[in-house]
Short mmCIF file of C-alpha atoms in Angstrom, two decimals:
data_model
loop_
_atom_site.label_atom_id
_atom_site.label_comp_id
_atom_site.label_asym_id
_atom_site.label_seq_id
_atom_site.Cartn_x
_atom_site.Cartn_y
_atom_site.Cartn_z
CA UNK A 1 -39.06 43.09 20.27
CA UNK A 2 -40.99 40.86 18.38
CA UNK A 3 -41.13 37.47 19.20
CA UNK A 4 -40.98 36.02 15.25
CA UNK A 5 -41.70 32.14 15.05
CA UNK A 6 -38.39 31.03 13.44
CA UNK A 7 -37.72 28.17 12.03
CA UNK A 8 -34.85 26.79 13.72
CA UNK A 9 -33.82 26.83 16.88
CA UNK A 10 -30.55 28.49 16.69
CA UNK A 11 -30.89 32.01 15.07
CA UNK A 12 -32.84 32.84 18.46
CA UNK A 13 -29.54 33.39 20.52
CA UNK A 14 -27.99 35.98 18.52
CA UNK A 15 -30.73 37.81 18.08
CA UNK A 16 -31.55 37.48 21.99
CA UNK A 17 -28.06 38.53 22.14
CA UNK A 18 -27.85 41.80 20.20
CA UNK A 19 -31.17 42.99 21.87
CA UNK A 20 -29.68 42.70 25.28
CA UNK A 21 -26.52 44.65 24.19
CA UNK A 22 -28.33 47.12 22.34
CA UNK A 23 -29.90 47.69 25.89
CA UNK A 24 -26.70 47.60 27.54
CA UNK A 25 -25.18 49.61 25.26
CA UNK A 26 -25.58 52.78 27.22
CA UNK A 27 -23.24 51.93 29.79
CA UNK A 28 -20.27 51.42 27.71
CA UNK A 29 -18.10 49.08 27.70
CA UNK A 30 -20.57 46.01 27.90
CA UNK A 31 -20.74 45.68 24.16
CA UNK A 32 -17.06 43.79 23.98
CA UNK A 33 -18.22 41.19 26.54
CA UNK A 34 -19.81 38.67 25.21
CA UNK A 35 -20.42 36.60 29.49
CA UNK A 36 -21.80 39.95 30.59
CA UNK A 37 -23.63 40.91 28.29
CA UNK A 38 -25.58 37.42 28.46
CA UNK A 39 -25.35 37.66 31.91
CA UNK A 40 -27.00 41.33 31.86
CA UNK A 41 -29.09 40.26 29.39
CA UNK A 42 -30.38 36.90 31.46
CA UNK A 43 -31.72 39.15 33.90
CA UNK A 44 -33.11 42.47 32.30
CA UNK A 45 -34.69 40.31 29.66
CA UNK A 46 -36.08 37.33 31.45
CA UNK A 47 -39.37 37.78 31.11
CA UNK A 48 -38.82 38.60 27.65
CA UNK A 49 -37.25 35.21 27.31
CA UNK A 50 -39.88 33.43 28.63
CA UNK A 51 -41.55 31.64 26.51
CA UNK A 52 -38.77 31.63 24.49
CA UNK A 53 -36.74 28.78 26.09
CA UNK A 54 -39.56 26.70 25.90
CA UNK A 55 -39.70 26.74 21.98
CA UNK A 56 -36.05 26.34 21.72
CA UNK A 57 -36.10 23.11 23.85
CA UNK A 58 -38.86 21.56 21.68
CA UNK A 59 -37.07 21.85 18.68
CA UNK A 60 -34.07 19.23 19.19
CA UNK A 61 -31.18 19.00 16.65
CA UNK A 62 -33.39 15.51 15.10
CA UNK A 63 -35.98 17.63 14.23
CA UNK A 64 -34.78 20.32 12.20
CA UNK A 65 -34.90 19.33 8.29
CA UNK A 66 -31.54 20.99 7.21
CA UNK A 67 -29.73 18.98 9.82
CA UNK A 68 -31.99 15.95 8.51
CA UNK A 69 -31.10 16.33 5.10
CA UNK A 70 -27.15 16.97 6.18
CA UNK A 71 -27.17 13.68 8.01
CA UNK A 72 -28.38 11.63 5.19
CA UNK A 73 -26.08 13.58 2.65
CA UNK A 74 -23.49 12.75 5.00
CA UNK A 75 -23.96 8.81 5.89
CA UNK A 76 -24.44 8.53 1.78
CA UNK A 77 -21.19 9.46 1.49
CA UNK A 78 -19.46 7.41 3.76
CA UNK A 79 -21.07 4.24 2.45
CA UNK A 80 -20.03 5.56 -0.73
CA UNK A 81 -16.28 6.12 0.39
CA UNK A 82 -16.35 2.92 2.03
CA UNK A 83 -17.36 0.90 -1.41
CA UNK A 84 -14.68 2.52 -2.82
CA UNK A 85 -11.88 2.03 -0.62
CA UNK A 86 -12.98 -1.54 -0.41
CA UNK A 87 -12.81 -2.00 -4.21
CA UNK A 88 -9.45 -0.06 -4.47
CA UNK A 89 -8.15 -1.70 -1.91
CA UNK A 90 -8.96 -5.07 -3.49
CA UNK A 91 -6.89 -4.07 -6.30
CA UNK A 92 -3.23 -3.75 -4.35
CA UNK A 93 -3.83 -6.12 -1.87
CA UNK A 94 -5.80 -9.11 -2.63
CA UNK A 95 -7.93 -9.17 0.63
CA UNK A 96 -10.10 -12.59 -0.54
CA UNK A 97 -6.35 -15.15 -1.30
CA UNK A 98 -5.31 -12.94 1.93
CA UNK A 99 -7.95 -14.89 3.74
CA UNK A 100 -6.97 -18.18 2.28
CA UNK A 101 -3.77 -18.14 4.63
CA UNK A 102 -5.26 -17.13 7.59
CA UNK A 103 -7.67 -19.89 7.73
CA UNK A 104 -6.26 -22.22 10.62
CA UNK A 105 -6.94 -23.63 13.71
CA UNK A 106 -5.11 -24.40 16.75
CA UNK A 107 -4.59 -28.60 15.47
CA UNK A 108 -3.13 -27.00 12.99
CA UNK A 109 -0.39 -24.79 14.33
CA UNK A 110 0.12 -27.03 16.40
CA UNK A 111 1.47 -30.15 14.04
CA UNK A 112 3.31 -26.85 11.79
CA UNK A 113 5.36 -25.62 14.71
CA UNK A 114 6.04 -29.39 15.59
CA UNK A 115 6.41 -29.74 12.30
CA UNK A 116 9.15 -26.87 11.80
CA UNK A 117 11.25 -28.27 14.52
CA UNK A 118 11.15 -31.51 14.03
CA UNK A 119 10.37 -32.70 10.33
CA UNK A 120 12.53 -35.54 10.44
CA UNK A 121 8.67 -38.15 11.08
CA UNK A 122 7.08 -36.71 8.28
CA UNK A 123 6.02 -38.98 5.54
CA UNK A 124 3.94 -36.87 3.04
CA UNK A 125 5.04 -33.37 1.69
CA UNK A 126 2.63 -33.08 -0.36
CA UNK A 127 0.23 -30.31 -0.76
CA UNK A 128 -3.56 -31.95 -1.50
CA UNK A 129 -5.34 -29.96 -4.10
CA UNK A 130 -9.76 -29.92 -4.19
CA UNK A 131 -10.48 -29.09 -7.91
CA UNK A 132 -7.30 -27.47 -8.98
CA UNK A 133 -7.29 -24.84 -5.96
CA UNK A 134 -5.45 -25.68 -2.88
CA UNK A 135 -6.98 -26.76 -0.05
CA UNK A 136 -7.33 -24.52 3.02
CA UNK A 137 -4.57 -24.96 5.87
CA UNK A 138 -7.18 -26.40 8.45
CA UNK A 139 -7.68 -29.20 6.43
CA UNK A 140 -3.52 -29.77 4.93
CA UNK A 141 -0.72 -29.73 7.07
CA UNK A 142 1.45 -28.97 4.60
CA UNK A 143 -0.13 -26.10 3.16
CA UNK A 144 1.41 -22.78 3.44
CA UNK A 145 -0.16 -20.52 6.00
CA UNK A 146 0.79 -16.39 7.13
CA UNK A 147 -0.31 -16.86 10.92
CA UNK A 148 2.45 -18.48 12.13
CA UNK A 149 5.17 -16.04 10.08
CA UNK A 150 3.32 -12.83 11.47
CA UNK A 151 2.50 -14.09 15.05
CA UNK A 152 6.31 -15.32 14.88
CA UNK A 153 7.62 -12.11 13.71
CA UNK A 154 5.38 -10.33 16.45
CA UNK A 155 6.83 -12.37 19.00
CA UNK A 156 10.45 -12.11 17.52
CA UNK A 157 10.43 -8.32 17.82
CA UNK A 158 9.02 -8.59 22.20
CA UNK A 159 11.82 -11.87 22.71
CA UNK A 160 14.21 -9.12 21.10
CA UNK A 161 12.74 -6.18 23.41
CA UNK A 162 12.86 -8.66 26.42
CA UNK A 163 16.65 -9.58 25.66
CA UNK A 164 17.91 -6.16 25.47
CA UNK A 165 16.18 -5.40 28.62
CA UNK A 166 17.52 -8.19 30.39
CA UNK A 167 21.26 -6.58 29.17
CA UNK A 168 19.69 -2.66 30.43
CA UNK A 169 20.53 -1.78 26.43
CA UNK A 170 16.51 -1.45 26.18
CA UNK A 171 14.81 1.89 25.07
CA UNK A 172 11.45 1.87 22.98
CA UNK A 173 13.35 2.89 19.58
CA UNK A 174 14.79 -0.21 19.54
CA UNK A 175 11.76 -2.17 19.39
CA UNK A 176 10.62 0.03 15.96
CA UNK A 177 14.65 -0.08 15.07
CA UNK A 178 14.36 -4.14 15.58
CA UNK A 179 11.25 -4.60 13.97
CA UNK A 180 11.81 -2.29 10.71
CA UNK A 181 15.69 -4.01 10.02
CA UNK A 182 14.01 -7.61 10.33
CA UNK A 183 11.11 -6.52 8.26
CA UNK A 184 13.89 -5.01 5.24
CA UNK A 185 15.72 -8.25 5.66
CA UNK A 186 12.74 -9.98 4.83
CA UNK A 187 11.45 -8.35 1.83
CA UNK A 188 15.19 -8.18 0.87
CA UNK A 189 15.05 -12.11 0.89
CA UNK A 190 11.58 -12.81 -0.76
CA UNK A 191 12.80 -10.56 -3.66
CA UNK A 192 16.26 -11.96 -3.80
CA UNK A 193 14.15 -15.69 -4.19
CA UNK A 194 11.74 -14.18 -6.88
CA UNK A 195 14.44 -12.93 -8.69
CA UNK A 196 16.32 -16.07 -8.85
CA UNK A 197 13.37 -17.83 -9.48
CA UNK A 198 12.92 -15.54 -12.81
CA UNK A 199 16.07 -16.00 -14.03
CA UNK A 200 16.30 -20.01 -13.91
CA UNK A 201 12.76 -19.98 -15.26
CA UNK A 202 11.38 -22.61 -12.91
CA UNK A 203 7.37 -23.03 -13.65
CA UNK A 204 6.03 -23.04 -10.75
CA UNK A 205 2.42 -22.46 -8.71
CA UNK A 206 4.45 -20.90 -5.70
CA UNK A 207 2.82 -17.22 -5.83
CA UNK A 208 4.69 -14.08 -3.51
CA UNK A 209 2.92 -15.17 -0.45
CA UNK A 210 3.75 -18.16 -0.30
CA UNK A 211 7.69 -17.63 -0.58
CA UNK A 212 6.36 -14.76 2.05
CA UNK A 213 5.10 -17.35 4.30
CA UNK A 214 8.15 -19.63 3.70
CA UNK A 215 10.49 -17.35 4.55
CA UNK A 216 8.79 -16.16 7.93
CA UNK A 217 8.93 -19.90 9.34
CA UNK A 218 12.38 -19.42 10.67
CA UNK A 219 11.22 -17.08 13.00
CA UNK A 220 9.96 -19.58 15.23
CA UNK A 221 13.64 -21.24 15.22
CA UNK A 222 15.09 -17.51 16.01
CA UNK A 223 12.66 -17.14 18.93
CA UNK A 224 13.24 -20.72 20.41
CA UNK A 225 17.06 -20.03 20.01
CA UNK A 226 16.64 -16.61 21.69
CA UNK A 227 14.61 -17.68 24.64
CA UNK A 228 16.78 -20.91 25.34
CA UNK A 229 19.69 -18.14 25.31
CA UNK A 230 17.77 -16.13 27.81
CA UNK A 231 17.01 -18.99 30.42
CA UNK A 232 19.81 -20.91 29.80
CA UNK A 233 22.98 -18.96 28.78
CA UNK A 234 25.22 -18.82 25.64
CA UNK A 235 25.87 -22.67 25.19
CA UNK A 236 21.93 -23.60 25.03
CA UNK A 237 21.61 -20.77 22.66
CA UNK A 238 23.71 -22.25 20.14
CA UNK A 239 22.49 -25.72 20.77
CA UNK A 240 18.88 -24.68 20.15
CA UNK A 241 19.68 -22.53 17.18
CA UNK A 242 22.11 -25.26 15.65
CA UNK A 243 19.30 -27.62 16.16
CA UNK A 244 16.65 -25.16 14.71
CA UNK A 245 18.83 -24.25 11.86
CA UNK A 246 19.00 -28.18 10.62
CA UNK A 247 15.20 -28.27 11.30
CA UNK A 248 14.73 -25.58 9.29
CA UNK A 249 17.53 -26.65 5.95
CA UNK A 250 15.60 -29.78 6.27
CA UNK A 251 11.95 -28.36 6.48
CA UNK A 252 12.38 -25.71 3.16
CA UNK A 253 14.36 -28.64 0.72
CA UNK A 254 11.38 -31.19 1.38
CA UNK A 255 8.83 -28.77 1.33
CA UNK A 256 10.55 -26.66 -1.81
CA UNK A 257 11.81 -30.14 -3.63
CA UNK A 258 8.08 -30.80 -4.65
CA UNK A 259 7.45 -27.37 -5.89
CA UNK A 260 10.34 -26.32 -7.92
CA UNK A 261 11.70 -29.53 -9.15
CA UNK A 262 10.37 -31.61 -12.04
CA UNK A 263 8.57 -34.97 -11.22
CA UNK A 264 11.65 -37.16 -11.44
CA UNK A 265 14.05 -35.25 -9.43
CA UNK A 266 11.43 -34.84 -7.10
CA UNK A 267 11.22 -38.49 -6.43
CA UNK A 268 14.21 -38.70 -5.13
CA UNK A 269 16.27 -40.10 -8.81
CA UNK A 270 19.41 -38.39 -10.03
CA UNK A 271 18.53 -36.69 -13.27
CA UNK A 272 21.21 -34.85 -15.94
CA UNK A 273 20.85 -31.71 -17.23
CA UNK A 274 21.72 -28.08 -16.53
CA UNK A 275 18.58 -27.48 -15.70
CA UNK A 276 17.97 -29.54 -13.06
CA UNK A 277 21.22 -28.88 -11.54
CA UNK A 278 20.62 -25.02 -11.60
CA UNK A 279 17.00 -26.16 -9.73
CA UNK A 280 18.59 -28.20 -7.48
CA UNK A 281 21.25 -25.16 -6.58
CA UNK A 282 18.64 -23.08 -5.96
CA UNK A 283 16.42 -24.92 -3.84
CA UNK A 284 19.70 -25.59 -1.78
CA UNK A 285 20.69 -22.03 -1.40
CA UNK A 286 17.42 -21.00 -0.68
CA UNK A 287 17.09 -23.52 2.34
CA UNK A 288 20.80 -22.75 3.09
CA UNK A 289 19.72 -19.19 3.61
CA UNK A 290 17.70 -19.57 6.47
CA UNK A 291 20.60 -20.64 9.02
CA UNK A 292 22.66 -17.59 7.97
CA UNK A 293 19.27 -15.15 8.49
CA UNK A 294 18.68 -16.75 11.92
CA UNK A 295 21.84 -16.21 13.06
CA UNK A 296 22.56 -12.94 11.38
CA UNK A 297 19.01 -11.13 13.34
CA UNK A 298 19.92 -12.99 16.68
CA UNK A 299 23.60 -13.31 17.35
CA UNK A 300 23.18 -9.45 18.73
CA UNK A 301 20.76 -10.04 21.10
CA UNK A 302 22.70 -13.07 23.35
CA UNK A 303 25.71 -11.84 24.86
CA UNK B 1 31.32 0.61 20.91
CA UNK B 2 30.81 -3.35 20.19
CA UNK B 3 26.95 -2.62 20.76
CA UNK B 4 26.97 0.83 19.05
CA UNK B 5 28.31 -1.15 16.05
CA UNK B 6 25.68 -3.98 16.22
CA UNK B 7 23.02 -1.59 16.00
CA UNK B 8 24.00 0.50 13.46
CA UNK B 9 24.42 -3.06 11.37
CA UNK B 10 20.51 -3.32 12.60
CA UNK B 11 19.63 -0.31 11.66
CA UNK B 12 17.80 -0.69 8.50
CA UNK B 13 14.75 1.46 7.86
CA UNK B 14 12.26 1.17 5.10
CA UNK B 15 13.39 4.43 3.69
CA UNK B 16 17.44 3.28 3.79
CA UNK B 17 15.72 -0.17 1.25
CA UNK B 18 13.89 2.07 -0.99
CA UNK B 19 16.90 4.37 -1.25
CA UNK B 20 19.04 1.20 -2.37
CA UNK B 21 16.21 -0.18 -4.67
CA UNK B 22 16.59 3.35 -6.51
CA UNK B 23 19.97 3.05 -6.62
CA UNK B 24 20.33 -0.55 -8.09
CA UNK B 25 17.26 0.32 -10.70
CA UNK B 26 19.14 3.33 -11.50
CA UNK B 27 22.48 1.49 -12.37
CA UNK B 28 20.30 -0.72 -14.67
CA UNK B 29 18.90 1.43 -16.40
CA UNK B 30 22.54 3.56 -17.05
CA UNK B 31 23.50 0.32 -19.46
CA UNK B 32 23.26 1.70 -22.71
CA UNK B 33 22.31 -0.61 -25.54
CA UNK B 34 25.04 0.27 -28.30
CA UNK B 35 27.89 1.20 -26.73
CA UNK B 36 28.13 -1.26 -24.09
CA UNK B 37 25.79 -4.29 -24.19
CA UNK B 38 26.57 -5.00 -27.50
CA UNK B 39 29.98 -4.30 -26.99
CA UNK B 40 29.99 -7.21 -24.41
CA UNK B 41 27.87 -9.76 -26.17
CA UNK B 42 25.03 -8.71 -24.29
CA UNK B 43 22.57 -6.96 -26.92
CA UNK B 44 18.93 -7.95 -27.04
CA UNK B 45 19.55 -8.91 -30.95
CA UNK B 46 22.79 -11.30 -29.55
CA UNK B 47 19.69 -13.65 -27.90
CA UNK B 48 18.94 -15.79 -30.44
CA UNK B 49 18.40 -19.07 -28.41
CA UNK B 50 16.85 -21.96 -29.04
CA UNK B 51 12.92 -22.46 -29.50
CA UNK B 52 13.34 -25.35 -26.60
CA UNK B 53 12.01 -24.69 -23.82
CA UNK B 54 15.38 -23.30 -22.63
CA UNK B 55 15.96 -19.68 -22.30
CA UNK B 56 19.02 -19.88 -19.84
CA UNK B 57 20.52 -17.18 -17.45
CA UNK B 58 21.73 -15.00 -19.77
CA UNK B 59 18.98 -15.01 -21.82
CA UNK B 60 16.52 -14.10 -18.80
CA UNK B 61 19.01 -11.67 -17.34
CA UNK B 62 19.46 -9.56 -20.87
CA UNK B 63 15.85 -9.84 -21.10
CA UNK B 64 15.49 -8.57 -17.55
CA UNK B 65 17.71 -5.56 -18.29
CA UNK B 66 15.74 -4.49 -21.43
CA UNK B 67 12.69 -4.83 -19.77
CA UNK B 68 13.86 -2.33 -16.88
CA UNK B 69 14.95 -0.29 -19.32
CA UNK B 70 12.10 0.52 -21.14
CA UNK B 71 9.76 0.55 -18.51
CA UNK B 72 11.32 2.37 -15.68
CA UNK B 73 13.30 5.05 -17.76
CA UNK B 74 10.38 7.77 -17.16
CA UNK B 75 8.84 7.04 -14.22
CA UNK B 76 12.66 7.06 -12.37
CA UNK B 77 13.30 11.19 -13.65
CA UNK B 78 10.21 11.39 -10.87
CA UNK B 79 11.52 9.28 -8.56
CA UNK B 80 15.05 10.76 -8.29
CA UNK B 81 14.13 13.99 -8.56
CA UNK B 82 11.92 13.22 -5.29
CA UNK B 83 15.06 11.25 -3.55
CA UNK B 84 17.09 14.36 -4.20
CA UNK B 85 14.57 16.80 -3.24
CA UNK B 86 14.40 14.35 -0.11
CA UNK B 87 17.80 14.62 0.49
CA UNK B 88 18.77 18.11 0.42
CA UNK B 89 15.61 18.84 2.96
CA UNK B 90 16.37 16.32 5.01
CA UNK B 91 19.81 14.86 4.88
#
């Protein structure tokens, strides 16, 4: 029984233990039981463990230079796994032009989803450049943005919940099962449109996201046309999505005529040539397959 | 039934897309160069276009072919044997 100063607080319980067992030991079957033993031991050693407590109390987990030195080691290396997850991440996913399309504000939406169902008004397609880099969407209407196509895509996948549930076909797979098969169709389309785009060798500035963002407008057409369906009943369903669809063919061959034709066409003159025409083909198919999409992920949900 | 059929239409996963991009890359890269492109008047060495600034479809499309070719040949042994693996475990 000697009452060594130890360092840390924690190798005093064991050996507190083990005495009180040894003790105990003589009575048999104490040994195994770890609450009785303690128990035993809390009483036949007490005033052993009296000045004990106190020491262990005064030396607090903060104190102790092992765990000192652990905590340190430790907050080192999550800084350090957080650089590098930042920088690796920066590599696949370009956080910084990420940000670009996420800078709006509420004018902004605004005039875009007036914009995307009625573009008939507008005047000026044009994207305005500041020193050869586009300008934010706060500033440009017409700039591309990803808010709208992921808060629309969001709400597309609860207006589809909320449909089936008004028919009692609702169970919470479906919302994964809805959200997944419009999310396919989607990256299905963008590649289809980069694909074409290689092989007609248009030279263009439109980058991934921004065909991304393009094709994600028509989900604000799908989600009017769905929720007119809802209130209203089949015939305002395909009266809003007949009118969204035109909104929409309209919308993508202004906006796409100034980025993938060349100057003249783009103005409006008829200009020869193969390769116009093949330009021209494909910036009508592309528009022309955003009706068949927004029919194709909604016609299933009105009944 | 109507519904049951609707849904399965809808039911597109991630894994059912990746599955058909490994198919599609797959039948790409099956085109051998000798016997068959050439055969068809499709051969990299058939693409002698003109130093316009015109490549064409075909052009870009037998260019697109080689180009799979060469780069996915090795790297899709991995990725099939994975899908099979995948498969046979899971069905």
């Amino acid at each position: 029984m000697d009452y060594t100063p130890t360092q840390s607080g924690f190798r005093q319980q064991p050996n507190m233990r083990l005495r009180n067992s040894s003790v105990d030991g003589v009575e048999g079957s104490q040994l195994f039981e770890d609450m009785s033993g303690a128990a035993h031991g809390l009483q036949t050693g007490n005033q052993q463990a009296g000045p004990q407590p106190a020491g262990f109390s005064g030396q607090s987990i903060l104190s102790d230079p092992m765990s000192n030195l652990a905590m340190a080691y430790g907050s080192s290396l999550a800084s350090q796994g957080r650089e590098m997850v930042d920088k690796n991440l920066d590599r696949f996913i370009p956080i910084s032009k990420l940000k670009y399309y996420f800078a709006v504000d509420t004018m902004y939406v605004g005039k875009k989803l007036g914009l995307l169902v009625f573009p008939y008004m507008h005047e000026n397609w044009e994207v305005s450049y500041q020193q050869d880099t586009p300008v934010a969407p706060r500033f440009d209407v017409n700039a591309p943005d990803l808010y709208i196509p992921a808060m629309g895509f969001i709400t597309y996948v609860l207006v589809a919940g909320l449909a089936l549930g008004t028919q009692n076909r609702f169970s919470p797979e479906l919302l994964g099962v809805q959200a997944s098969s419009a999310l396919v169709w989607l990256i299905m389309e963008v590649l289809a449109v980069l694909l074409s785009l290689y092989l007609v060798t248009v030279n263009t500035d439109l980058t991934t996201i921004d065909l991304l963002a393009f094709s994600g407008y028509k989900y604000v057409g799908m989600i009017v046309g769905v929720v007119a369906g809802l209130l209203f009943g089949r015939p305002a369903y395909y009266l809003s999505l007949l009118w969204c669809c035109a909104a929409i063919f309209f919308f993508m061959i202004r906006t796409l005529r100034l980025k993938l034709l060349s100057e003249a066409a783009a103005e409006g003159r008829l200009v020869r040539g193969t390769r116009n025409q093949l330009r021209m083909y494909l910036t009508m198919s592309i528009a022309a397959a955003q009706p068949i999409f927004m029919y194709w992920l909604t016609y299933h949900l009105i009944r | 039934r109507r519904q049951h059929t609707c849904e399965k239409n809808m039911a597109f996963t991630l894994y059912s897309l990746i599955q058909a991009a490994i198919l599609c890359v797959n039948a790409v890269a099956v085109l051998h160069e000798e016997r068959f492109l050439s055969k068809i008047g499709w051969g990299v060495n058939q693409s002698v276009g003109g130093f316009g600034d015109e490549p064409g479809v075909k052009v870009q499309l037998m260019n697109l072919v080689r180009s799979v070719r060469t780069v996915m040949r090795v790297p899709l042994i991995a990725v099939n044997a994975v899908c099979i693996v995948l498969l046979l475990l899971f069905g």
